[in-house]
């Protein structure tokens, strides 16, 4: 693995471990054979360690195209195609203006807390 471990998630059937590394990659590890099945790289970095932008939703599978959906910058989601190993798109859920700041007031960005897809 290419970096230290930030997060670990276990699949509901305990067959896979999803390991998030600090080199901005995710490794899917088979818990039975203890081998790396898939590596997800080139995803957009969400500043999860910053207190004003916590990582609030887990990795979610989009039901129609089977893309992995995860947090990105505040107010946005990113879609990743695991089969092709590529970033598909960014979805700006809550529009933000990151350039203009009125009267030196602090800008509080809204972040996405929950993601759900219906069949």
Short mmCIF file of C-alpha atoms in Angstrom, two decimals:
data_model
loop_
_atom_site.label_atom_id
_atom_site.label_comp_id
_atom_site.label_asym_id
_atom_site.label_seq_id
_atom_site.Cartn_x
_atom_site.Cartn_y
_atom_site.Cartn_z
CA UNK A 1 0.00 0.00 0.00
CA UNK A 2 1.18 3.48 -0.81
CA UNK A 3 0.53 5.42 2.38
CA UNK A 4 -0.69 5.34 5.94
CA UNK A 5 -4.30 4.30 6.62
CA UNK A 6 -6.89 7.03 7.20
CA UNK A 7 -10.11 4.99 7.30
CA UNK A 8 -11.23 1.35 7.07
CA UNK A 9 -14.71 0.21 6.06
CA UNK A 10 -15.90 -3.41 6.06
CA UNK A 11 -18.48 -4.74 3.61
CA UNK A 12 -21.79 -6.01 5.08
CA UNK A 13 -20.86 -9.64 4.33
CA UNK A 14 -17.34 -9.17 5.81
CA UNK A 15 -15.73 -10.28 2.54
CA UNK A 16 -13.99 -7.01 1.66
CA UNK A 17 -12.16 -4.27 3.48
CA UNK A 18 -12.08 -0.84 1.90
CA UNK A 19 -8.93 0.96 3.04
CA UNK A 20 -8.59 4.72 2.50
CA UNK A 21 -4.95 5.80 2.38
CA UNK A 22 -3.43 9.24 2.86
CA UNK A 23 -1.91 9.14 -0.64
CA UNK A 24 -5.44 9.79 -1.97
CA UNK A 25 -6.17 6.20 -2.98
CA UNK A 26 -8.61 3.51 -1.88
CA UNK A 27 -7.70 -0.19 -1.78
CA UNK A 28 -10.31 -2.95 -1.87
CA UNK A 29 -8.82 -5.88 0.03
CA UNK A 30 -10.27 -9.41 -0.02
CA UNK A 31 -10.47 -10.51 3.62
CA UNK A 32 -10.36 -14.21 2.71
CA UNK A 33 -7.28 -14.26 0.46
CA UNK A 34 -5.83 -11.05 1.94
CA UNK A 35 -5.01 -9.71 -1.52
CA UNK A 36 -5.72 -6.32 -3.04
CA UNK A 37 -8.62 -6.75 -5.48
CA UNK A 38 -8.89 -3.16 -6.74
CA UNK A 39 -7.15 0.18 -6.29
CA UNK A 40 -9.04 3.44 -6.82
CA UNK A 41 -6.80 6.41 -7.60
CA UNK A 42 -7.11 9.88 -9.16
CA UNK A 43 -10.12 10.86 -7.10
CA UNK A 44 -10.69 14.46 -6.12
CA UNK A 45 -9.55 15.23 -2.60
CA UNK A 46 -12.11 16.27 -0.02
CA UNK A 47 -10.54 18.18 2.85
CA UNK A 48 -11.93 15.84 5.48
CA UNK A 49 -9.49 16.69 8.23
CA UNK A 50 -10.58 20.31 8.29
CA UNK A 51 -13.12 20.81 11.13
CA UNK A 52 -15.48 22.88 8.97
CA UNK A 53 -15.67 20.17 6.28
CA UNK A 54 -16.09 16.77 7.93
CA UNK A 55 -16.59 13.66 5.82
CA UNK A 56 -20.24 12.93 6.52
CA UNK A 57 -21.33 10.27 4.07
CA UNK A 58 -19.88 6.83 3.43
CA UNK A 59 -18.98 5.43 0.05
CA UNK A 60 -22.29 4.96 -1.75
CA UNK A 61 -22.95 2.99 -4.94
CA UNK A 62 -25.09 4.81 -7.50
CA UNK A 63 -27.67 2.20 -8.48
CA UNK A 64 -28.08 2.83 -12.22
CA UNK A 65 -24.45 3.00 -13.40
CA UNK A 66 -22.79 1.44 -10.33
CA UNK A 67 -20.48 4.40 -9.78
CA UNK A 68 -18.94 5.01 -6.37
CA UNK A 69 -20.17 8.31 -4.90
CA UNK A 70 -18.17 10.18 -2.26
CA UNK A 71 -17.61 13.65 -0.82
CA UNK A 72 -15.50 16.21 -2.60
CA UNK A 73 -15.24 19.92 -1.82
CA UNK A 74 -18.01 21.38 0.40
CA UNK A 75 -21.41 21.10 -1.26
CA UNK A 76 -20.22 18.69 -3.97
CA UNK A 77 -20.13 14.98 -4.69
CA UNK A 78 -17.85 13.06 -7.01
CA UNK A 79 -18.71 9.99 -9.06
CA UNK A 80 -16.04 7.39 -9.77
CA UNK A 81 -16.27 4.50 -12.24
CA UNK A 82 -14.54 1.57 -10.56
CA UNK A 83 -14.59 -0.63 -13.67
CA UNK A 84 -12.86 1.97 -15.87
CA UNK A 85 -10.77 3.33 -13.00
CA UNK A 86 -11.66 6.93 -13.78
CA UNK A 87 -13.33 9.97 -12.32
CA UNK A 88 -16.74 10.39 -14.01
CA UNK A 89 -18.12 13.71 -12.82
CA UNK A 90 -18.56 16.25 -10.06
CA UNK A 91 -22.05 17.13 -8.89
CA UNK A 92 -22.46 20.50 -7.22
CA UNK A 93 -25.38 19.93 -4.84
CA UNK A 94 -25.16 23.27 -3.07
CA UNK A 95 -23.76 26.13 -5.18
CA UNK A 96 -21.07 28.13 -3.39
CA UNK A 97 -19.20 31.27 -4.26
CA UNK A 98 -15.66 30.62 -3.14
CA UNK A 99 -14.23 33.86 -4.55
CA UNK A 100 -16.26 36.80 -3.20
CA UNK A 101 -16.15 37.54 0.49
CA UNK A 102 -18.43 40.29 1.81
CA UNK A 103 -17.02 42.64 4.45
CA UNK A 104 -14.45 40.14 5.74
CA UNK A 105 -17.22 37.92 7.10
CA UNK A 106 -16.47 34.24 7.46
CA UNK A 107 -17.95 32.10 4.69
CA UNK A 108 -19.71 29.03 6.07
CA UNK A 109 -19.97 26.38 3.37
CA UNK A 110 -22.72 23.78 3.37
CA UNK A 111 -21.56 20.20 3.06
CA UNK A 112 -23.47 17.13 1.88
CA UNK A 113 -24.42 14.93 4.80
CA UNK A 114 -26.43 12.10 3.21
CA UNK A 115 -26.58 10.49 -0.21
CA UNK A 116 -29.29 8.06 -1.33
CA UNK A 117 -30.36 6.59 -4.65
CA UNK A 118 -33.71 4.97 -5.33
CA UNK A 119 -34.30 2.11 -7.72
#
